[in-house]
Amino acid sequence: MLVRKIKSLLKNNSLTLDQLKQVHSPIITNGFCQLETLFLRQILLSTSGNSRVIAQHIYGTLFHMQNPDALSWGFAVRFFSANGQFKTAFSLYVHLQRLGLCPSSFAFSSSLKACARIGHKLGGLSVHAQVYKYGVCGSVYVQTALLDLYSKVGDVKSAQKLFDEMPERNVVSWNSMLSGYLSSGDLEMAKRVFDEIPKKDVVSWNCMITGYAKIGNMDEAILLFELMPERNLASWNAVISGYVNSGNVESARRVFDAMPMRNNVSWITMISGYSKCGDVLSARLLFDQMNDKEMLVYNAMIACYERNNQPKEAIELFNQMLKPGVNIQPDEMTLTSVISACSQLGYMDFGLWIESYMKLHGIQMDDHLANAFIDLYAKSGYIDKALELFRGLKNKDLVSYSAMISGCGVNGKAVDAIKLFEEMLNDGICPNLVTYKGLLTAYNHAGLVEEGYKCFNSMKDQGLLPSVDHYGTMVDLLGRAGRLEEAHELIKSMPMQPHAGVWGALLLACRVHNNVDLGEIAARNCFDLQPGKTGYSSLLANIYASVERWDDAGRLRGAVEEKGLTKIPGCSWMESV
DNA sequence: TTAGGGTTAG
């Protein structure tokens, strides 16, 4: 009776997810395996949207089936691929193969799409081999998915070969070929393909606009935008994004205001545009104007606060996101910005809480997120924990090495920092200004003057011009070692205006080594650059006192009191308890 | 098949 009842219910094509959920448990608990295929088809066809609940039911049914069939599995692969769960889609495809079933066209094209999106070239190649094995190479969808895979993993030659051999092409095939040339940076070939497309659709035009926008040729991008017969949201968004990436946020805003319709992408692009040029207020204004904010909008705003030195606001917004009324699940990217904000504030405890949050919600640690954690742990003094994460990275890139080198530097582990630097060069990764800053910090903490100097001078071999901060670290290093004249000469040789921190480092060194003449020069420059700060007067007063020039010392201290200025209290990196 | 959010110093 129950079987018949469920069966008739499942034959209804307009079932809601709730109705489907209700019939799921009797199917499983009673072992009605004959109904599983029907159930699976219904849930895959009559529901949309990437909900964890749907995914759970699909999974549960698939792995419970007594007689798994290729078509159901193919639908499942397509479902996960279409909903952005590419890894799951591909692992289901692999499972389908292991069951000895013949994959459908859906399974082939969807698993190829999944491989293309996650850059899994090897996986894609194995699907390609299967396509030949099962002899389904004739389908234009599968052929196009293959073409797109080769385009996306950067193998334009293979893509072109496939394209040339295709017996039938549709506009998607042409567009895939076009985007292959565009992503490989070959604009000339892309233009040739674009001109040859028999029936260009809106995507063809959008791809070409994006291509010009990415190389900063906004004139050409706009020309195409004006020429195109019909525009969709992606066309407008491509133009906004082009302006944002070329640093022209005003023009981006003009286009944004002129748009007939906007979607989340438009808003997010604008928010990130303001973020890149440091206009946090305008970004927040847009953020507040939005009604239904999805996770990516929060991510853009949190990242904006984080990268513009407002870490407290970033954390505050993150907390708002989790509040019951809002209740938006963060992802790896949200957490990366939040961890970076914690790092700026020295909020180690909050970082630990996030770690447990990740465990609870099954959020995986990816390399970007791990880099942010490495920085937080290292800055908080947990260098071993940072190193452990560093060693576990899938790909160690410029950022990971730089973060780890700086981490060793601030923890006084100069030898480790140097070793990492060598390891990085051996890995073929070019250091940048941030890497050198970390390395110089390491030399500075260890008091290795000659090595530090050598490192500083070697920067130009890499084509890098030291910034004010690199000079500041060198002045500090020389100064602490008592090489005050050299430090002074270095400041005088600077190609840019030294900031108060540079002169401050010299002043501090003069205090340590009781050098009045240079101390006076350094202090005068500090007074000019930061007139309100009294710490410099106190330092100079102490230098006078050290050589028993009590009158001068007293005069300076008196001047400080007269101005009613108080000394700025010291601050710590560590979180206050 | 096209458009959006993340990591290293100061």
XYZ file of C-alpha atoms (C1' of nucleotides) in Angstrom:
587
model
C 0.000 0.000 0.000
C 2.661 2.451 1.098
C 4.739 1.715 -1.995
C 1.824 2.473 -4.271
C 1.032 5.674 -2.355
C 4.592 6.967 -2.600
C 4.810 5.924 -6.217
C 1.742 7.875 -7.212
C 2.989 10.870 -5.273
C 6.350 10.705 -7.013
C 4.677 10.670 -10.413
C 3.424 14.170 -9.724
C 5.861 16.441 -11.500
C 5.358 19.516 -9.371
C 6.497 18.280 -6.003
C 7.945 20.688 -3.477
C 11.160 19.956 -1.668
C 9.245 19.463 1.579
C 6.984 16.846 0.003
C 10.015 15.056 -1.370
C 11.716 15.172 2.007
C 8.671 13.561 3.585
C 8.800 10.527 1.310
C 12.550 10.113 1.570
C 12.720 8.464 4.982
C 9.997 5.791 4.328
C 11.829 4.862 1.115
C 15.107 4.444 2.970
C 13.801 2.786 6.148
C 11.507 0.328 4.337
C 14.110 -0.467 1.684
C 11.809 0.409 -1.229
C 14.691 0.218 -3.652
C 12.392 0.172 -6.665
C 11.350 3.724 -5.780
C 14.827 5.160 -5.397
C 15.382 5.924 -9.075
C 12.037 7.652 -9.289
C 12.752 9.634 -6.144
C 16.169 10.686 -7.365
C 14.870 11.830 -10.755
C 12.178 13.871 -9.053
C 14.481 15.565 -6.625
C 16.986 16.358 -9.354
C 14.439 17.625 -11.822
C 11.840 19.345 -9.689
C 14.120 21.269 -7.365
C 16.585 23.981 -8.055
C 19.076 25.909 -5.998
C 22.099 24.711 -4.195
C 20.734 23.720 -0.845
C 22.610 21.490 1.529
C 19.362 19.680 2.225
C 18.863 18.722 -1.412
C 22.489 17.668 -1.724
C 22.151 15.474 1.357
C 19.079 13.698 -0.022
C 20.699 13.124 -3.397
C 23.787 11.731 -1.788
C 21.853 9.562 0.613
C 19.783 8.029 -2.170
C 22.618 7.509 -4.632
C 24.760 5.562 -2.233
C 21.796 3.578 -0.962
C 20.550 2.354 -4.336
C 20.425 -1.382 -4.835
C 20.411 -1.087 -8.611
C 22.212 2.100 -9.504
C 21.441 3.309 -13.013
C 23.638 5.460 -15.224
C 20.976 8.032 -16.003
C 20.294 8.855 -12.324
C 23.991 9.243 -11.654
C 24.376 11.395 -14.733
C 21.583 13.685 -13.515
C 23.292 13.915 -10.138
C 26.627 14.871 -11.716
C 24.816 17.535 -13.708
C 23.015 18.814 -10.603
C 26.192 19.323 -8.576
C 28.097 20.768 -11.513
C 25.300 23.211 -12.311
C 25.189 24.284 -8.679
C 28.860 25.066 -8.351
C 29.792 21.955 -6.356
C 32.422 20.898 -8.853
C 34.473 18.624 -6.648
C 31.381 16.677 -5.621
C 30.256 16.483 -9.257
C 33.570 15.023 -10.338
C 33.800 12.572 -7.454
C 30.302 11.314 -8.342
C 31.449 10.850 -11.941
C 34.436 8.812 -10.730
C 32.109 6.716 -8.600
C 29.781 6.154 -11.533
C 32.697 4.798 -13.519
C 33.785 2.521 -10.698
C 30.304 1.032 -10.657
C 30.964 -0.028 -14.242
C 28.128 2.046 -15.654
C 28.316 3.773 -19.008
C 28.226 7.557 -18.419
C 25.540 9.514 -20.227
C 26.192 12.656 -22.275
C 25.024 14.640 -19.246
C 27.611 12.933 -17.064
C 30.380 13.584 -19.585
C 29.655 17.228 -20.255
C 28.935 18.030 -16.597
C 32.049 16.329 -15.271
C 34.121 18.079 -17.949
C 32.636 21.387 -16.905
C 33.466 20.577 -13.282
C 37.091 19.748 -14.180
C 37.379 22.927 -16.212
C 36.118 25.058 -13.348
C 38.459 23.602 -10.736
C 41.378 23.452 -13.160
C 41.626 19.673 -12.772
C 43.369 18.969 -16.076
C 44.257 15.364 -15.289
C 40.666 14.562 -14.361
C 39.472 16.219 -17.555
C 41.911 14.193 -19.637
C 40.661 10.967 -18.112
C 37.080 11.949 -18.953
C 38.255 12.731 -22.490
C 39.701 9.209 -22.744
C 36.373 7.773 -21.559
C 34.501 9.835 -24.114
C 36.487 8.087 -26.855
C 36.151 4.711 -25.177
C 32.374 4.919 -25.153
C 32.259 6.490 -28.591
C 30.118 9.485 -27.762
C 32.455 12.003 -29.433
C 29.708 12.995 -31.830
C 27.658 15.022 -29.364
C 28.159 18.751 -29.843
C 27.597 19.324 -26.111
C 30.319 16.892 -25.068
C 32.662 18.248 -27.765
C 32.068 21.796 -26.600
C 32.620 20.821 -22.971
C 35.940 19.252 -23.997
C 36.898 22.347 -25.949
C 36.033 24.521 -22.984
C 38.107 22.315 -20.671
C 41.228 22.750 -22.816
C 40.579 26.492 -23.091
C 40.208 26.878 -19.346
C 43.303 24.888 -18.392
C 45.342 27.032 -20.783
C 45.878 24.463 -23.562
C 44.645 26.583 -26.475
C 46.401 24.416 -29.063
C 44.398 21.313 -28.115
C 41.276 23.447 -27.942
C 41.883 24.740 -31.456
C 42.533 21.191 -32.722
C 39.253 19.956 -31.249
C 37.469 22.994 -32.623
C 38.835 22.383 -36.130
C 37.755 18.751 -36.022
C 34.240 19.397 -34.767
C 31.659 18.206 -37.307
C 29.079 20.518 -35.825
C 29.552 23.763 -33.884
C 27.138 25.939 -32.026
C 27.634 29.458 -30.724
C 28.801 28.082 -27.364
C 31.624 26.222 -29.128
C 32.687 29.477 -30.826
C 32.509 31.368 -27.535
C 34.570 28.725 -25.741
C 37.258 29.020 -28.408
C 37.117 32.794 -28.090
C 37.494 32.758 -24.305
C 40.400 30.299 -24.661
C 42.349 32.857 -26.693
C 41.273 35.667 -24.395
C 42.399 33.944 -21.216
C 45.733 33.048 -22.808
C 46.160 36.755 -23.552
C 46.159 36.317 -27.320
C 43.869 39.189 -28.205
C 44.783 39.120 -31.872
C 43.600 35.529 -32.346
C 40.578 36.223 -30.168
C 39.592 39.106 -32.425
C 39.995 36.851 -35.456
C 37.708 34.200 -33.899
C 35.236 36.894 -32.849
C 35.030 38.258 -36.400
C 34.458 34.772 -37.775
C 31.579 33.771 -35.472
C 28.645 33.189 -37.855
C 25.958 34.252 -35.402
C 27.398 36.184 -32.472
C 25.294 36.141 -29.348
C 25.437 38.454 -26.341
C 28.069 36.212 -24.679
C 30.422 36.557 -27.664
C 30.269 40.350 -27.348
C 30.637 40.219 -23.558
C 33.732 38.011 -23.810
C 35.376 40.411 -26.217
C 34.524 43.431 -24.054
C 36.024 41.693 -21.020
C 39.129 40.845 -23.066
C 39.750 44.504 -23.920
C 38.859 45.647 -20.413
C 41.358 43.219 -18.864
C 44.273 44.679 -20.807
C 43.109 48.165 -19.856
C 41.909 49.109 -23.336
C 38.641 50.660 -22.187
C 38.226 52.701 -25.387
C 37.934 49.554 -27.473
C 35.746 47.888 -24.812
C 33.336 50.833 -24.839
C 33.295 50.889 -28.640
C 32.135 47.259 -28.702
C 29.669 47.911 -25.891
C 28.084 50.668 -27.978
C 28.086 48.566 -31.138
C 26.532 45.421 -29.711
C 22.936 44.749 -30.834
C 21.624 43.692 -27.404
C 23.054 43.983 -23.935
C 22.452 41.959 -20.808
C 23.508 42.507 -17.197
C 26.867 40.824 -17.817
C 27.661 43.369 -20.566
C 27.118 46.291 -18.202
C 28.957 44.544 -15.388
C 31.910 43.787 -17.667
C 32.259 47.511 -18.390
C 32.005 48.449 -14.692
C 34.557 45.807 -13.841
C 36.871 47.083 -16.596
C 36.752 50.624 -15.238
C 37.295 49.388 -11.673
C 40.332 47.343 -12.689
C 41.847 50.263 -14.522
C 41.418 52.357 -11.377
C 38.728 54.612 -12.829
C 36.062 54.263 -10.166
C 34.275 57.487 -11.203
C 33.552 56.148 -14.688
C 32.537 52.818 -13.170
C 30.025 54.685 -11.010
C 28.686 56.600 -13.984
C 27.987 53.326 -15.797
C 26.535 51.807 -12.612
C 24.131 54.750 -12.267
C 23.136 54.529 -15.929
C 22.332 50.802 -15.854
C 18.725 49.879 -16.640
C 18.887 47.066 -14.083
C 21.415 45.930 -11.507
C 22.156 42.638 -9.850
C 24.415 41.584 -6.992
C 27.415 41.429 -9.314
C 26.982 45.111 -10.213
C 26.818 46.155 -6.563
C 29.711 43.947 -5.512
C 31.910 45.200 -8.368
C 31.208 48.797 -7.318
C 31.847 48.088 -3.621
C 35.146 46.415 -4.441
C 35.990 49.343 -6.749
C 35.589 51.795 -3.883
C 37.524 49.389 -1.684
C 40.472 49.350 -4.097
C 40.708 53.129 -4.149
C 40.310 53.404 -0.378
C 36.879 55.064 -0.411
C 35.399 53.036 2.441
C 32.547 55.489 3.055
C 31.182 55.240 -0.498
C 31.489 51.453 -0.328
C 29.490 51.348 2.899
C 26.899 53.724 1.496
C 26.241 51.303 -1.372
C 26.280 48.331 1.001
C 23.606 49.988 3.166
C 21.435 50.736 0.140
C 21.126 47.050 -0.729
C 18.085 45.147 0.430
C 18.743 41.425 0.167
C 22.424 41.004 0.753
C 23.917 37.642 -0.102
C 27.173 36.327 1.329
C 29.363 37.737 -1.440
C 28.149 41.274 -0.695
C 29.201 40.856 2.938
C 32.509 39.394 1.773
C 33.187 42.436 -0.404
C 32.418 44.877 2.431
C 34.354 42.933 5.084
C 37.350 42.731 2.716
C 37.016 46.464 2.094
C 37.307 47.242 5.823
C 40.157 44.795 6.206
C 42.283 46.084 3.355
C 41.690 49.697 4.338
C 42.987 49.309 7.879
C 39.626 49.160 9.625
C 39.902 45.670 11.127
C 37.467 46.349 13.972
C 34.725 47.301 11.527
C 35.484 44.140 9.511
C 34.964 41.956 12.576
C 31.864 43.887 13.605
C 30.272 43.304 10.199
C 31.222 39.636 10.346
C 29.449 39.342 13.706
C 26.383 41.032 12.216
C 26.379 38.492 9.422
C 26.106 35.644 11.920
C 23.324 37.251 13.978
C 20.014 35.309 14.080
C 18.034 37.820 11.994
C 20.635 37.832 9.217
C 22.143 34.385 9.633
C 24.355 34.150 6.549
C 26.874 31.303 6.493
C 30.376 32.637 5.824
C 32.740 30.817 3.462
C 36.530 30.522 3.143
C 36.813 33.999 1.652
C 34.852 35.691 4.433
C 37.022 33.981 7.004
C 40.247 34.891 5.194
C 39.439 38.596 5.512
C 38.315 38.162 9.113
C 41.491 36.299 10.085
C 43.537 39.010 8.453
C 41.612 41.584 10.497
C 42.328 39.543 13.659
C 45.965 39.569 12.682
C 46.020 43.351 12.423
C 44.497 43.581 15.903
C 46.386 40.703 17.525
C 43.072 38.942 18.262
C 44.525 35.434 18.572
C 41.549 34.174 20.611
C 39.078 35.202 17.938
C 41.221 33.373 15.416
C 41.023 30.215 17.532
C 37.269 30.609 17.735
C 37.114 30.785 13.936
C 39.152 27.604 13.760
C 36.581 25.796 15.878
C 33.767 27.388 13.859
C 35.325 25.911 10.727
C 35.441 22.452 12.267
C 31.829 22.726 13.371
C 30.562 23.847 9.959
C 32.834 21.728 7.812
C 34.658 24.655 6.227
C 37.921 23.427 4.731
C 41.203 25.275 5.141
C 42.348 26.373 1.689
C 45.726 27.929 0.941
C 44.556 31.562 1.023
C 42.919 31.013 4.376
C 45.971 29.137 5.656
C 48.187 32.072 4.651
C 46.039 34.404 6.727
C 46.242 31.974 9.680
C 50.027 31.657 9.267
C 50.284 35.422 9.599
C 48.019 35.503 12.662
C 49.797 32.659 14.459
C 53.258 34.023 13.682
C 52.368 37.545 14.842
C 50.898 36.110 18.046
C 54.104 34.220 18.763
C 52.865 30.735 17.829
C 55.602 30.238 15.270
C 55.544 26.427 15.414
C 51.828 26.362 14.667
C 52.420 28.764 11.765
C 55.223 26.563 10.444
C 53.046 23.468 10.663
C 50.364 25.148 8.555
C 53.008 26.418 6.143
C 54.425 22.934 5.621
C 50.922 21.599 4.976
C 50.159 24.075 2.157
C 49.260 22.589 -1.223
C 51.008 25.372 -3.101
C 53.544 27.622 -1.449
C 53.437 30.930 -3.280
C 54.934 34.390 -2.888
C 52.415 35.314 -0.203
C 52.926 32.180 1.897
C 56.709 32.521 1.836
C 56.552 36.242 2.594
C 54.159 35.692 5.509
C 56.313 32.922 6.948
C 59.573 34.877 6.500
C 58.064 37.934 8.242
C 56.751 35.623 10.952
C 60.217 34.231 11.591
C 61.595 37.765 11.441
C 59.371 39.197 14.174
C 59.997 36.127 16.321
C 63.754 36.586 16.165
C 64.321 33.483 14.034
C 66.702 34.995 11.513
C 68.293 31.684 10.503
C 64.905 30.163 9.690
C 63.892 33.267 7.746
C 67.065 33.090 5.635
C 66.567 29.367 5.023
C 63.005 29.993 3.884
C 64.190 32.759 1.606
C 66.657 30.374 -0.034
C 63.980 27.695 -0.290
C 61.738 30.201 -1.998
C 64.385 31.113 -4.574
C 65.015 27.416 -5.213
C 61.288 26.998 -5.814
C 61.596 29.599 -8.551
C 59.476 32.201 -6.760
C 60.590 35.827 -7.130
C 60.613 37.834 -3.895
C 58.840 41.196 -3.765
C 59.049 44.250 -1.489
C 57.038 42.509 1.233
C 59.386 39.510 1.265
C 62.395 41.791 1.637
C 60.729 43.744 4.412
C 60.284 40.506 6.358
C 63.826 39.412 5.669
C 65.297 42.754 6.737
C 63.199 42.600 9.920
C 64.765 39.201 10.604
C 68.300 40.567 10.159
C 67.388 43.534 12.315
C 66.079 41.392 15.184
C 69.190 39.243 15.054
C 71.519 42.268 14.794
C 73.150 40.894 11.635
C 74.312 44.190 10.137
C 76.558 43.072 7.299
C 74.138 40.394 6.118
C 71.291 42.890 6.324
C 73.213 45.415 4.282
C 74.038 42.811 1.681
C 70.390 41.819 1.480
C 69.299 45.468 1.195
C 71.767 46.078 -1.629
C 70.755 42.895 -3.434
C 67.197 44.162 -3.848
C 68.122 46.107 -6.963
C 69.422 42.878 -8.538
C 65.819 41.697 -8.445
C 64.712 44.967 -9.998
C 63.192 46.177 -6.741
C 63.481 49.709 -5.374
C 63.510 49.760 -1.555
C 60.570 51.671 -0.060
C 60.732 54.142 2.854
C 60.073 51.236 5.212
C 63.025 49.247 3.898
C 65.229 52.285 4.513
C 63.683 52.643 7.968
C 64.567 49.064 8.885
C 68.132 49.549 7.631
C 68.513 52.756 9.648
C 67.303 50.875 12.699
C 69.705 48.006 12.057
C 72.722 50.280 11.556
C 71.701 52.509 14.440
C 71.311 49.720 16.982
C 74.781 48.492 16.018
C 76.152 51.963 16.801
C 76.890 52.789 13.163
C 75.105 56.121 13.481
C 77.007 58.051 10.825
C 76.313 55.360 8.265
C 72.656 55.408 9.227
C 72.585 59.181 8.767
C 74.317 58.905 5.389
C 71.775 56.301 4.309
C 68.915 58.656 5.160
C 70.573 61.448 3.201
C 70.940 59.127 0.204
C 67.253 58.257 0.123
C 65.569 59.005 -3.208
C 62.306 59.787 -1.416
C 61.256 61.899 1.578
C 61.980 59.968 4.800
C 59.011 59.755 7.152
C 59.102 60.276 10.914
C 59.641 56.561 11.497
C 63.006 56.694 9.690
C 64.272 59.686 11.661
C 62.722 58.195 14.794
C 64.822 55.049 14.354
C 67.957 57.191 14.163
C 66.876 59.229 17.190
C 66.320 56.060 19.215
C 69.733 54.766 18.207
C 71.280 58.103 19.263
C 69.599 57.695 22.671
C 71.041 54.185 23.051
C 74.516 55.337 22.044
C 74.280 58.838 23.595
C 75.078 60.803 20.438
C 73.997 64.425 20.912
C 74.878 65.900 17.500
C 73.034 63.361 15.386
C 70.318 63.097 18.003
C 69.568 66.805 17.570
C 69.393 66.475 13.781
C 67.124 63.439 14.006
C 64.890 65.060 16.631
C 64.539 68.277 14.596
C 63.290 66.269 11.623
C 60.912 64.301 13.843
C 59.511 67.545 15.312
C 58.931 68.882 11.790
C 57.236 65.740 10.541
C 55.101 65.016 13.621
C 54.844 68.227 15.646
C 52.248 66.937 18.120
C 54.197 63.898 19.275
C 56.156 64.449 22.485
C 57.959 61.110 22.594
C 60.681 62.629 20.402
C 61.244 65.519 22.875
C 61.547 63.044 25.732
C 64.104 61.015 23.805
C 66.193 64.086 23.032
C 65.883 65.201 26.654
C 67.214 61.819 27.744
C 70.153 62.175 25.327
C 70.962 65.591 26.878
C 70.679 64.100 30.365
C 73.016 61.251 29.454
C 75.805 63.739 28.756
C 74.785 65.825 31.798
C 73.363 68.756 29.815
C 70.705 69.200 32.463
C 69.626 72.688 31.340
C 68.789 71.528 27.833
C 67.054 68.436 29.186
C 64.979 70.533 31.589
C 64.101 73.074 28.886
C 62.736 70.360 26.641
C 60.722 68.684 29.397
C 59.359 72.091 30.456
C 58.256 72.803 26.888
C 56.374 69.546 26.795
C 54.482 70.329 30.002
C 53.772 73.875 28.889
C 52.136 72.670 25.717
C 49.956 70.464 27.898
C 50.856 67.508 25.787
C 51.061 64.104 27.274
C 53.207 61.273 26.195
C 51.507 58.785 23.941
C 51.319 55.525 25.867
C 53.010 52.495 24.361
C 50.878 49.928 22.638
C 51.089 46.205 22.165
C 50.310 43.873 19.285
C 48.699 41.477 21.688
C 44.991 41.360 22.396
C 44.080 43.041 25.696
C 42.458 40.645 28.126
C 30.148 29.862 -23.110
C 30.209 35.931 -20.379
C 30.062 39.733 -15.318
C 31.266 39.697 -8.532
C 34.131 38.534 -2.931
C 40.103 36.373 -0.154
C 46.087 35.846 1.809
C 52.113 38.702 3.015
C 54.845 44.915 5.328
C 53.793 49.824 6.797
